[in-house]
């Protein structure tokens, strides 16, 4: 595994060298063989646990990254990796660089008195959810391994500890730019933006202010595509702070995330989201808000005159709602198998969503049933009258459009909780391999599919937790 150093030349104290803390008895609990092959990771099986626990010497110095963040709207100027160590970057089979990071690997200069550790449950959740999201075709960080530490993590109650090995095309966040802007480090801002452009948006070739305006526009488009993908499958992130918003447009941080079963725009599961700031239906507003915070950070790269810089960026931020509405409507068109979105379809979709809420219909299973109704399956009874109008808009391509947009299976909350409970009790799960096999092809009929389509009990009162 050849590692390349990352981010140490951006600015002082942006990437602080710090080594993972060794653990008592590392045990490999999960290993992503397909991902290992993609990145040519050839660590000997006998050394995998100790290597990805941080016990083995690393070929380059690990770092903890500094960033700021708006957390539930409140700004914290200096956050940073409080329990993670970036080992460096590795190349995939297409020679693209990806960051490789240990999460739960001990205290760093940014731990603020915390122990820097991760409990087993949140570590397994991140592996499950990131693999499920990858299977659903949604941009995401990936998990290579989960290693048990053999040590207790002192939460309430104490829990077994674990370390996640996470891969991301980069760990550059909106909060990364906020930190450098807060420091008044214009040179560092420029370096970071240029690195982000080179890594994620290499088609941007211009120089000067237009280069960074194009960068802002590209990030907005990536974030739009991401949140539309989340809403298509009913995913609720739960903690969309600016420090959890990657410039690449990948999903990161699966702490309090969950999937929506019964359709409701106001669905919230995160125990710390008391006001519903990050509810399912509010996620587009938050993406727009986070992009505005990025724009504020880029002001020094656009123009020396702040007012002129703001006037140049404002149209990009203001067009968010127009771009979102167009892509959102197209999402519904695909979910309903429509060749394009017509003005009259607003009423068709609105009536459907009212029926969803009135009858408390399951989001995933209902769209699966509607999809299969085009091949002779039964339309749900509650939608029979509505379906007469919908079917008039369908054609010979509708089934394939719907099948590509509507998964047969999602990572149901009760299934995820069952797997976590098995790991906490036994250190393994008999369900996991079957579940991951189904989630690797969630749009197809596969073995054991029906087991994972069950909705389980009502999610009312269900809560997810940050895991820190």
XYZ file of N, CA and C in Angstrom, residues 273-456:
552
model
N -31.140 16.621 16.654
C -31.815 17.591 15.780
C -33.181 17.918 16.376
N -33.171 18.682 17.442
C -34.394 18.938 18.205
C -35.405 19.780 17.432
N -34.927 20.639 16.542
C -35.811 21.550 15.826
C -36.151 21.070 14.419
N -35.635 19.924 14.022
C -35.910 19.430 12.679
C -35.188 20.194 11.590
N -34.076 20.801 11.946
C -33.304 21.562 10.949
C -32.916 20.682 9.762
N -32.573 19.415 10.025
C -32.095 18.524 8.972
C -33.123 17.444 8.624
N -34.412 17.771 8.765
C -35.483 16.842 8.395
C -35.385 16.496 6.913
N -36.004 15.378 6.548
C -35.955 14.905 5.154
C -36.271 16.018 4.155
N -37.384 16.715 4.337
C -37.799 17.719 3.364
C -37.048 19.023 3.450
N -36.255 19.220 4.503
C -35.506 20.463 4.660
C -34.081 20.358 4.134
N -33.674 19.173 3.703
C -32.286 18.973 3.277
C -31.877 19.870 2.104
N -32.736 20.099 1.111
C -32.328 21.014 0.030
C -32.044 22.431 0.525
N -32.853 22.935 1.470
C -32.610 24.267 2.013
C -31.259 24.343 2.700
N -30.895 23.275 3.397
C -29.621 23.263 4.118
C -28.445 23.178 3.143
N -28.596 22.406 2.077
C -27.539 22.354 1.061
C -27.306 23.750 0.494
N -28.380 24.465 0.178
C -28.244 25.830 -0.330
C -27.548 26.724 0.696
N -27.935 26.592 1.961
C -27.349 27.398 3.036
C -25.858 27.098 3.172
N -25.499 25.815 3.124
C -24.088 25.440 3.231
C -23.271 25.969 2.064
N -23.844 25.955 0.863
C -23.136 26.500 -0.301
C -22.934 28.007 -0.160
N -23.887 28.684 0.461
C -23.727 30.117 0.718
C -22.573 30.372 1.689
N -22.391 29.480 2.638
C -21.270 29.624 3.566
C -19.923 29.411 2.842
N -19.905 28.499 1.878
C -18.705 28.345 1.062
C -18.435 29.610 0.276
N -19.481 30.191 -0.304
C -19.323 31.422 -1.082
C -18.718 32.530 -0.223
N -19.195 32.660 1.009
C -18.643 33.672 1.910
C -17.148 33.472 2.113
N -16.738 32.227 2.227
C -15.322 31.926 2.465
C -14.463 32.249 1.257
N -15.039 32.176 0.055
C -14.276 32.398 -1.176
C -14.174 33.873 -1.570
N -14.818 34.753 -0.833
C -14.840 36.179 -1.190
C -13.453 36.727 -1.506
N -12.414 36.448 -0.677
C -11.094 37.034 -0.968
C -10.493 36.577 -2.300
N -10.942 35.443 -2.840
C -10.408 34.944 -4.114
C -11.135 35.534 -5.314
N -12.259 36.186 -5.064
C -13.070 36.718 -6.158
C -12.734 38.167 -6.450
N -12.626 38.994 -5.392
C -12.334 40.416 -5.607
C -11.869 41.020 -4.290
N -10.961 41.993 -4.384
C -10.497 42.674 -3.175
C -11.622 43.471 -2.529
N -12.557 43.908 -3.353
C -13.724 44.625 -2.863
C -14.802 43.603 -2.491
N -15.114 43.502 -1.213
C -16.066 42.487 -0.757
C -17.420 42.627 -1.442
N -17.882 43.852 -1.599
C -19.195 44.060 -2.220
C -19.201 43.590 -3.669
N -18.116 43.851 -4.391
C -18.030 43.390 -5.770
C -17.994 41.866 -5.828
N -17.256 41.253 -4.907
C -17.196 39.784 -4.868
C -18.579 39.201 -4.610
N -19.294 39.783 -3.663
C -20.629 39.285 -3.336
C -21.569 39.435 -4.523
N -21.459 40.550 -5.242
C -22.337 40.767 -6.398
C -22.068 39.743 -7.495
N -20.817 39.273 -7.612
C -20.482 38.268 -8.622
C -20.968 36.872 -8.218
N -20.968 36.598 -6.929
C -21.355 35.261 -6.462
C -22.851 35.118 -6.223
N -23.513 36.226 -5.940
C -24.932 36.156 -5.592
C -25.786 35.454 -6.637
N -25.590 35.716 -7.945
C -26.418 34.995 -8.930
C -26.251 33.480 -8.849
N -25.047 33.008 -8.520
C -24.827 31.559 -8.413
C -25.621 30.979 -7.243
N -25.614 31.681 -6.124
C -26.371 31.212 -4.961
C -27.866 31.341 -5.210
N -28.280 32.438 -5.829
C -29.709 32.670 -6.039
C -30.342 31.694 -7.024
N -29.517 31.137 -7.917
C -30.091 30.215 -8.898
C -30.269 28.803 -8.332
N -29.866 28.607 -7.074
C -29.964 27.275 -6.485
C -31.389 26.733 -6.559
N -32.362 27.556 -6.154
C -33.740 27.058 -6.115
C -34.242 26.693 -7.501
N -33.862 27.475 -8.510
C -34.274 27.165 -9.881
C -33.666 25.848 -10.346
N -32.370 25.687 -10.090
C -31.695 24.444 -10.478
C -32.268 23.258 -9.712
N -32.504 23.468 -8.411
C -33.045 22.371 -7.621
C -34.420 21.957 -8.128
N -35.297 22.914 -8.350
C -36.656 22.573 -8.781
C -36.646 21.786 -10.084
N -35.760 22.173 -11.004
C -35.682 21.456 -12.280
C -35.230 20.013 -12.058
N -34.194 19.826 -11.227
C -33.688 18.471 -10.985
C -34.650 17.658 -10.108
N -35.311 18.322 -9.193
C -36.283 17.659 -8.324
C -37.465 17.147 -9.151
N -37.944 17.980 -10.055
C -39.040 17.553 -10.933
C -38.611 16.390 -11.826
N -37.366 16.450 -12.292
C -36.870 15.356 -13.116
C -36.756 14.069 -12.314
N -36.408 14.194 -11.031
C -36.359 13.011 -10.160
C -37.726 12.348 -10.084
N -38.782 13.152 -9.882
C -40.119 12.581 -9.812
C -40.541 11.985 -11.147
N -40.130 12.634 -12.230
C -40.440 12.074 -13.541
C -39.834 10.685 -13.690
N -38.582 10.524 -13.257
C -37.923 9.219 -13.356
C -38.584 8.201 -12.433
N -38.929 8.623 -11.207
C -39.551 7.686 -10.274
C -40.925 7.226 -10.770
N -41.569 8.061 -11.593
C -42.882 7.711 -12.136
C -42.819 7.236 -13.584
N -41.609 7.114 -14.133
C -41.463 6.570 -15.470
C -41.919 7.498 -16.577
N -41.871 8.807 -16.337
C -42.330 9.777 -17.320
C -41.170 10.207 -18.208
N -41.418 10.311 -19.495
C -40.354 10.665 -20.442
C -39.806 12.057 -20.169
N -40.605 12.936 -19.661
C -40.189 14.275 -19.293
C -41.204 14.848 -18.334
N -40.865 15.943 -17.696
C -41.756 16.533 -16.705
C -42.535 17.656 -17.357
N -43.853 17.507 -17.410
C -44.732 18.525 -17.989
C -45.393 19.333 -16.879
N -45.914 20.481 -17.264
C -46.511 21.373 -16.274
C -47.640 20.687 -15.507
N -48.437 19.887 -16.211
C -49.569 19.203 -15.561
C -49.119 18.144 -14.554
N -47.854 17.713 -14.659
C -47.374 16.665 -13.763
C -47.226 17.155 -12.325
N -47.192 18.467 -12.134
C -47.142 19.007 -10.774
C -48.333 18.492 -9.970
N -49.506 18.518 -10.572
C -50.707 18.046 -9.891
C -50.649 16.539 -9.675
N -50.134 15.804 -10.652
C -50.027 14.356 -10.531
C -49.158 13.966 -9.340
N -48.000 14.613 -9.225
C -47.077 14.321 -8.118
C -47.659 14.786 -6.791
N -48.262 15.963 -6.781
C -48.826 16.499 -5.540
C -49.910 15.583 -4.990
N -50.790 15.112 -5.860
C -51.844 14.193 -5.418
C -51.245 12.903 -4.863
N -50.201 12.407 -5.515
C -49.559 11.183 -5.042
C -48.977 11.374 -3.646
N -48.282 12.470 -3.435
C -47.647 12.690 -2.135
C -48.681 12.903 -1.034
N -49.813 13.518 -1.369
C -50.897 13.652 -0.393
C -51.447 12.284 -0.003
N -51.569 11.395 -0.992
C -52.040 10.041 -0.711
C -51.022 9.269 0.132
N -49.742 9.484 -0.148
C -48.692 8.869 0.663
C -48.862 9.253 2.130
N -49.050 10.549 2.362
C -49.135 11.011 3.747
C -50.464 10.631 4.391
N -51.551 10.711 3.637
C -52.865 10.377 4.178
C -52.933 8.913 4.617
N -52.363 8.026 3.816
C -52.458 6.594 4.094
C -51.200 6.030 4.748
N -50.228 6.910 5.046
C -48.979 6.499 5.706
C -48.324 5.349 4.937
N -48.111 5.583 3.649
C -47.565 4.550 2.781
C -46.047 4.493 2.898
N -45.527 3.307 2.769
C -44.075 3.118 2.778
C -43.496 3.643 1.470
N -42.506 4.496 1.581
C -41.936 5.176 0.408
C -41.317 4.184 -0.582
N -40.457 3.315 -0.101
C -39.722 2.402 -0.984
C -40.633 1.327 -1.569
N -41.367 0.640 -0.713
C -42.186 -0.478 -1.184
C -43.318 -0.036 -2.101
N -43.844 1.165 -1.857
C -44.930 1.647 -2.714
C -44.420 1.966 -4.111
N -43.274 2.609 -4.218
C -42.721 2.880 -5.543
C -42.275 1.593 -6.234
N -41.831 0.624 -5.460
C -41.497 -0.674 -6.044
C -42.751 -1.329 -6.620
N -43.852 -1.251 -5.870
C -45.109 -1.838 -6.347
C -45.618 -1.119 -7.597
N -45.521 0.213 -7.603
C -45.942 0.960 -8.793
C -45.093 0.568 -10.000
N -43.803 0.410 -9.780
C -42.915 -0.007 -10.872
C -43.353 -1.353 -11.427
N -43.550 -2.317 -10.541
C -43.905 -3.664 -10.987
C -45.326 -3.748 -11.534
N -46.164 -2.761 -11.212
C -47.525 -2.769 -11.779
C -47.488 -2.612 -13.299
N -46.404 -2.036 -13.813
C -46.282 -1.900 -15.265
C -45.944 -3.225 -15.943
N -45.606 -4.223 -15.122
C -45.348 -5.571 -15.642
C -46.423 -6.553 -15.158
N -47.581 -6.028 -14.778
C -48.681 -6.895 -14.378
C -48.889 -7.018 -12.893
N -48.043 -6.350 -12.086
C -48.219 -6.390 -10.639
C -49.417 -5.553 -10.204
N -49.729 -5.639 -8.908
C -50.917 -4.964 -8.376
C -50.574 -3.569 -7.891
N -51.387 -2.596 -8.286
C -51.269 -1.243 -7.755
C -51.805 -1.239 -6.323
N -51.122 -0.613 -5.378
C -51.665 -0.533 -4.017
C -53.089 0.021 -4.016
N -53.941 -0.555 -3.182
C -55.360 -0.192 -3.175
C -55.572 1.309 -3.001
N -54.757 1.934 -2.167
C -54.943 3.356 -1.870
C -54.670 4.243 -3.090
N -53.990 3.687 -4.094
C -53.576 4.490 -5.250
C -54.304 4.095 -6.535
N -55.311 3.262 -6.435
C -55.967 2.743 -7.644
C -56.531 3.856 -8.516
N -57.252 4.780 -7.921
C -57.859 5.861 -8.701
C -56.789 6.781 -9.276
N -55.820 7.141 -8.449
C -54.725 7.994 -8.928
C -53.967 7.321 -10.074
N -53.777 6.010 -9.979
C -52.985 5.289 -10.975
C -53.615 5.339 -12.366
N -54.925 5.512 -12.433
C -55.576 5.616 -13.741
C -55.079 6.845 -14.496
N -54.858 7.932 -13.781
C -54.308 9.139 -14.403
C -52.828 8.959 -14.733
N -52.108 8.353 -13.800
C -50.659 8.158 -13.990
C -50.368 7.270 -15.188
N -51.086 6.187 -15.327
C -50.786 5.233 -16.394
C -50.992 5.823 -17.781
N -51.803 6.872 -17.872
C -51.985 7.546 -19.161
C -50.710 8.264 -19.599
N -49.836 8.558 -18.645
C -48.570 9.249 -18.942
C -47.422 8.270 -19.170
N -47.658 6.988 -19.005
C -46.597 5.989 -19.151
C -46.491 5.518 -20.599
N -45.316 5.010 -20.953
C -45.115 4.438 -22.282
C -44.226 3.203 -22.157
N -43.728 2.720 -23.294
C -42.960 1.469 -23.283
C -41.627 1.592 -22.560
N -41.185 2.819 -22.303
C -39.905 3.012 -21.603
C -40.081 3.228 -20.103
N -41.316 3.332 -19.661
C -41.572 3.731 -18.273
C -41.013 2.735 -17.259
N -41.176 1.443 -17.531
C -40.713 0.455 -16.562
C -39.214 0.574 -16.326
N -38.434 0.662 -17.377
C -36.979 0.741 -17.218
C -36.566 2.024 -16.498
N -37.257 3.138 -16.793
C -36.960 4.389 -16.094
C -37.215 4.234 -14.597
N -38.358 3.632 -14.281
C -38.716 3.477 -12.869
C -37.814 2.481 -12.165
N -37.479 1.402 -12.842
C -36.661 0.378 -12.199
C -35.277 0.920 -11.856
N -34.766 1.846 -12.681
C -33.456 2.431 -12.408
C -33.505 3.467 -11.298
N -34.695 4.034 -11.029
C -34.812 5.104 -10.036
C -35.332 4.616 -8.693
N -36.048 3.498 -8.680
C -36.718 3.036 -7.472
C -36.105 1.729 -6.971
N -35.355 1.777 -5.886
C -34.760 0.537 -5.372
C -35.819 -0.403 -4.828
N -35.555 -1.687 -4.934
C -36.424 -2.694 -4.317
C -36.175 -2.780 -2.814
N -34.991 -2.388 -2.407
C -34.600 -2.556 -1.007
C -33.701 -1.407 -0.596
N -33.807 -1.002 0.647
C -32.952 0.020 1.254
C -32.426 -0.531 2.578
N -31.455 0.117 3.192
C -31.013 -0.328 4.528
C -32.035 0.070 5.585
N -33.025 -0.794 5.772
C -34.100 -0.528 6.734
C -33.528 -0.319 8.137
N -34.110 0.621 8.852
C -33.585 0.961 10.171
C -33.598 -0.236 11.125
N -34.655 -1.038 11.084
C -34.714 -2.161 12.027
C -33.692 -3.242 11.666
N -33.369 -3.366 10.375
C -32.338 -4.323 9.962
C -30.968 -3.848 10.435
N -30.698 -2.570 10.235
C -29.417 -2.011 10.689
C -29.276 -2.194 12.195
N -30.330 -1.909 12.936
C -30.276 -2.047 14.395
C -30.078 -3.504 14.808
N -30.686 -4.421 14.083
C -30.508 -5.841 14.399
C -29.062 -6.271 14.193
N -28.452 -5.799 13.116
C -27.050 -6.126 12.858
C -26.153 -5.523 13.935
N -26.425 -4.277 14.310
C -25.619 -3.630 15.351
C -25.750 -4.378 16.680
N -26.960 -4.805 16.998
C -27.170 -5.541 18.253
C -26.393 -6.851 18.246
N -26.377 -7.538 17.111
C -25.634 -8.795 17.022
C -24.138 -8.562 17.205
N -23.617 -7.478 16.629
C -22.190 -7.180 16.816
C -21.887 -6.821 18.263
N -22.752 -6.043 18.880
C -22.505 -5.660 20.271
C -22.562 -6.857 21.210
N -23.400 -7.839 20.878
C -23.543 -9.012 21.747
C -22.529 -10.109 21.445
N -22.219 -10.294 20.148
C -21.416 -11.455 19.760
C -20.136 -11.112 18.990
N -19.964 -9.840 18.608
C -18.786 -9.473 17.824
C -18.879 -9.865 16.370
N -20.055 -10.287 15.933
C -20.293 -10.659 14.537
C -21.799 -10.653 14.295
N -22.184 -10.781 13.015
C -23.601 -10.783 12.678
C -23.876 -11.821 11.603
N -24.837 -12.682 11.871
C -25.225 -13.688 10.883
C -26.009 -13.056 9.734
N -26.569 -11.864 9.966
C -27.373 -11.193 8.941
C -26.541 -10.433 7.916
N -25.360 -9.982 8.322
C -24.669 -8.964 7.549
C -24.310 -9.397 6.140
N -23.777 -10.582 5.963
C -23.337 -10.989 4.627
C -24.514 -11.054 3.658
N -25.657 -11.601 4.097
C -26.837 -11.633 3.240
C -27.324 -10.220 2.927
N -27.312 -9.367 3.943
C -27.761 -7.990 3.756
C -26.886 -7.249 2.750
N -25.570 -7.346 2.899
C -24.668 -6.653 1.985
C -24.785 -7.196 0.566
N -25.046 -8.499 0.433
C -25.230 -9.083 -0.897
C -26.457 -8.489 -1.579
N -27.551 -8.352 -0.837
C -28.766 -7.750 -1.393
C -28.531 -6.279 -1.723
N -27.858 -5.552 -0.826
C -27.655 -4.120 -1.037
C -26.643 -3.826 -2.142
N -25.871 -4.810 -2.565
C -24.951 -4.577 -3.683
C -25.696 -4.498 -5.011
N -26.950 -5.012 -5.035
C -27.800 -4.928 -6.236
C -29.226 -4.562 -5.821
N -29.429 -3.371 -5.267
C -30.725 -3.063 -4.658
C -31.858 -2.808 -5.644
N -31.551 -2.733 -6.930
C -32.594 -2.509 -7.935
C -33.010 -3.809 -8.629
N -32.370 -4.923 -8.272
C -32.615 -6.203 -8.937
C -33.259 -7.200 -7.982
N -33.855 -8.238 -8.553
C -34.336 -9.358 -7.758
C -33.148 -10.240 -7.403
N -32.951 -10.454 -6.118
C -31.826 -11.270 -5.667
C -32.305 -12.216 -4.566
N -31.457 -13.168 -4.235
C -31.766 -14.090 -3.138
C -31.942 -13.315 -1.839
N -32.855 -13.768 -1.013
C -33.122 -13.180 0.301
C -33.723 -11.777 0.240
N -34.184 -11.355 -0.936
C -34.697 -9.994 -1.090
C -35.861 -9.715 -0.150
N -36.840 -10.626 -0.105
C -38.059 -10.385 0.675
C -37.752 -10.127 2.145
N -36.743 -10.817 2.674
C -36.371 -10.658 4.094
C -36.044 -9.197 4.408
N -35.430 -8.509 3.458
C -34.962 -7.153 3.712
C -35.902 -6.076 3.173
N -37.024 -6.509 2.587
C -38.054 -5.555 2.164
C -39.083 -5.317 3.260
N -39.078 -6.134 4.290
C -40.041 -5.977 5.378
C -39.837 -4.625 6.065
N -40.944 -3.945 6.341
C -40.845 -2.595 6.902
C -40.545 -2.596 8.391
N -40.795 -3.710 9.074
C -40.586 -3.735 10.513
C -41.639 -2.908 11.224
